[in-house]
CSV table of C-alpha atoms in Angstrom, one decimal:
chain,number,residue,atom,x,y,z
E,1,MET,CA,-99.8,-52.5,26.0
E,2,GLN,CA,-101.6,-49.4,24.8
E,3,ARG,CA,-103.5,-49.2,21.5
E,4,VAL,CA,-104.1,-45.9,19.8
E,5,VAL,CA,-106.6,-46.0,17.0
E,6,VAL,CA,-106.0,-43.5,14.2
E,7,GLY,CA,-109.3,-42.9,12.5
E,8,LEU,CA,-109.2,-41.4,9.0
E,9,PRO,CA,-112.0,-40.9,6.5
E,10,GLY,CA,-112.8,-44.4,5.1
E,11,ARG,CA,-110.1,-46.3,7.0
E,12,GLN,CA,-108.3,-46.6,10.3
E,13,TYR,CA,-105.1,-48.2,11.7
E,14,ASP,CA,-103.7,-49.0,15.2
E,15,ILE,CA,-100.6,-47.8,16.9
E,16,LEU,CA,-99.4,-50.2,19.5
E,17,ILE,CA,-97.2,-49.0,22.4
E,18,GLY,CA,-95.6,-51.2,24.9
E,19,ALA,CA,-92.8,-53.5,26.0
E,20,ASP,CA,-91.7,-56.6,24.1
E,21,LEU,CA,-93.9,-55.9,21.0
E,22,LEU,CA,-91.2,-57.4,18.7
E,23,GLY,CA,-91.6,-60.7,20.5
E,24,ARG,CA,-95.4,-60.5,20.0
E,25,ALA,CA,-95.2,-59.5,16.3
E,26,PRO,CA,-96.8,-62.7,15.1
E,27,GLU,CA,-99.8,-62.1,17.3
E,28,PHE,CA,-100.5,-58.8,15.7
E,29,ILE,CA,-99.7,-59.8,12.1
E,30,ALA,CA,-101.5,-63.2,12.1
E,31,PRO,CA,-104.9,-61.6,11.5
E,32,LEU,CA,-103.6,-60.2,8.3
E,33,ALA,CA,-103.0,-63.8,7.0
E,34,PRO,CA,-100.1,-62.8,4.8
E,35,THR,CA,-99.0,-65.1,2.0
E,36,CYS,CA,-95.4,-63.8,2.0
E,37,ILE,CA,-93.7,-61.3,4.2
E,38,ALA,CA,-90.8,-59.0,3.1
E,39,LEU,CA,-88.9,-58.0,6.3
E,40,VAL,CA,-87.1,-54.8,5.4
E,41,THR,CA,-84.5,-53.5,7.8
E,42,SER,CA,-81.1,-51.6,7.9
E,43,ALA,CA,-77.7,-53.1,8.5
E,44,THR,CA,-77.5,-51.8,12.1
E,45,VAL,CA,-81.1,-52.6,13.2
E,46,GLY,CA,-81.0,-55.9,11.3
E,47,GLY,CA,-77.9,-57.0,13.1
E,48,LEU,CA,-79.7,-56.5,16.4
E,49,TYR,CA,-83.3,-57.7,15.7
E,50,ALA,CA,-83.8,-59.2,12.2
E,51,ASP,CA,-83.1,-62.8,13.0
E,52,SER,CA,-85.5,-63.1,16.0
E,53,VAL,CA,-88.2,-61.1,14.1
E,54,ARG,CA,-87.8,-63.3,11.0
E,55,ARG,CA,-88.0,-66.5,13.1
E,56,ALA,CA,-91.2,-65.3,14.7
E,57,LEU,CA,-92.8,-64.2,11.4
E,58,GLU,CA,-91.9,-67.5,9.7
E,59,LYS,CA,-94.6,-69.1,11.8
E,60,LEU,CA,-97.1,-67.1,9.7
E,61,ALA,CA,-95.7,-67.3,6.1
E,62,GLY,CA,-92.5,-67.4,4.1
E,63,VAL,CA,-90.2,-64.5,4.9
E,64,VAL,CA,-87.7,-62.8,2.7
E,65,THR,CA,-85.3,-60.4,4.4
E,66,VAL,CA,-84.0,-57.2,2.8
E,67,VAL,CA,-81.1,-55.5,4.6
E,68,LEU,CA,-80.5,-52.0,3.3
E,69,PRO,CA,-77.3,-50.0,4.1
E,70,ASP,CA,-77.7,-47.4,6.9
E,71,GLY,CA,-78.2,-43.8,6.2
E,72,GLU,CA,-80.2,-41.2,4.3
E,73,THR,CA,-78.1,-41.6,1.2
E,74,HIS,CA,-79.7,-45.0,0.6
E,75,LYS,CA,-83.2,-43.5,0.5
E,76,GLN,CA,-83.2,-43.9,-3.3
E,77,TRP,CA,-84.5,-45.9,-6.3
E,78,SER,CA,-81.9,-48.6,-6.0
E,79,SER,CA,-83.1,-49.5,-2.5
E,80,VAL,CA,-86.7,-49.5,-3.7
E,81,SER,CA,-85.6,-51.8,-6.6
E,82,THR,CA,-83.9,-54.2,-4.1
E,83,ILE,CA,-87.2,-54.5,-2.2
E,84,LEU,CA,-89.3,-54.9,-5.3
E,85,ASP,CA,-86.9,-57.7,-6.6
E,86,ALA,CA,-87.2,-59.5,-3.3
E,87,LEU,CA,-91.0,-59.3,-3.5
E,88,VAL,CA,-91.0,-60.7,-7.0
E,89,ASP,CA,-88.5,-63.5,-5.9
E,90,CYS,CA,-90.9,-64.6,-3.1
E,91,ARG,CA,-93.8,-64.4,-5.5
E,92,ALA,CA,-95.6,-61.8,-3.3
E,93,ASP,CA,-99.2,-61.3,-4.2
E,94,ARG,CA,-101.9,-58.8,-3.1
E,95,LYS,CA,-102.2,-60.6,0.3
E,96,SER,CA,-98.5,-60.3,1.0
E,97,LEU,CA,-97.1,-57.9,3.5
E,98,VAL,CA,-94.1,-55.6,3.9
E,99,VAL,CA,-92.7,-55.2,7.4
E,100,ALA,CA,-90.4,-52.2,8.0
E,101,LEU,CA,-88.1,-52.8,11.0
E,102,GLY,CA,-86.0,-49.7,11.6
E,103,GLY,CA,-85.9,-46.0,11.5
E,104,GLY,CA,-87.3,-43.4,9.2
E,105,VAL,CA,-85.3,-44.3,6.1
E,106,VAL,CA,-86.3,-47.9,6.3
E,107,GLY,CA,-89.9,-46.9,6.9
E,108,ASP,CA,-90.0,-44.5,4.0
E,109,VAL,CA,-88.3,-46.8,1.5
E,110,ALA,CA,-90.2,-49.9,2.5
E,111,GLY,CA,-93.5,-48.0,2.5
E,112,PHE,CA,-92.8,-46.6,-0.9
E,113,ALA,CA,-92.0,-50.0,-2.3
E,114,ALA,CA,-95.2,-51.5,-0.7
E,115,ALA,CA,-97.3,-48.7,-2.2
E,116,ILE,CA,-96.1,-49.3,-5.8
E,117,TYR,CA,-95.8,-53.1,-5.8
E,118,MET,CA,-98.9,-54.5,-7.6
E,119,ARG,CA,-100.4,-51.0,-7.1
E,120,GLY,CA,-100.2,-51.3,-3.3
E,121,ILE,CA,-99.8,-54.1,-0.8
E,122,ARG,CA,-100.2,-54.1,2.9
E,123,TYR,CA,-97.5,-52.6,5.1
E,124,VAL,CA,-96.6,-52.6,8.8
E,125,GLN,CA,-94.1,-50.3,10.4
E,126,VAL,CA,-92.0,-51.4,13.4
E,127,PRO,CA,-90.2,-48.1,14.2
E,128,THR,CA,-87.0,-48.5,16.2
E,129,THR,CA,-86.0,-44.8,16.6
E,130,LEU,CA,-87.7,-42.1,18.6
E,131,LEU,CA,-88.1,-39.9,15.5
E,132,ALA,CA,-89.7,-42.8,13.5
E,133,GLN,CA,-92.0,-43.6,16.4
E,134,VAL,CA,-93.4,-40.1,16.6
E,135,ASP,CA,-93.1,-38.8,13.0
E,136,SER,CA,-92.3,-41.0,10.0
E,137,SER,CA,-94.3,-44.0,11.0
E,138,VAL,CA,-97.4,-42.0,11.7
E,139,GLY,CA,-99.7,-40.9,8.9
E,140,GLY,CA,-98.6,-43.1,6.0
E,141,LYS,CA,-95.8,-40.8,4.7
E,142,THR,CA,-93.4,-42.5,2.4
E,143,GLY,CA,-90.9,-41.4,-0.2
E,144,ILE,CA,-87.4,-41.4,-1.6
E,145,ASN,CA,-84.9,-38.8,-2.3
E,146,SER,CA,-83.6,-37.7,-5.7
E,147,PRO,CA,-80.7,-35.4,-6.7
E,148,GLN,CA,-83.3,-32.6,-7.1
E,149,GLY,CA,-84.7,-32.9,-3.6
E,150,LYS,CA,-85.8,-34.8,-0.5
E,151,ASN,CA,-88.9,-37.0,-0.2
E,152,LEU,CA,-89.9,-36.4,-3.8
């Protein structure tokens, strides 16, 4: 496994690169000691990986899974609302965690929801597409679309 440390003024975060990182997710998330974990994924990615990731994360805390429909058209308020409702239902607090398992749409929507829930809770990206690995999961970019424009 390779660890790339992204250093920013006043904070830093790690990017982990390697084989079987999904299977090792609890190892990396355990130090965060989450009280609740919202696992956000898409229908396609969730069908492939959500059950195994959920089982692994349940060793750390209660997990609520949010499965969003696939596609850019679902990068909107209703998806954010679905995530926020799940966080409220699991009684997420400031020590809770949102884990985005998927491509750029999942990462953007889940990150946006994490940023506005309780004025911001912690967030981990698990990008599953090449574009998400090299673009949307790096740098903390989040956002949703509106009829007036993209990533507003």
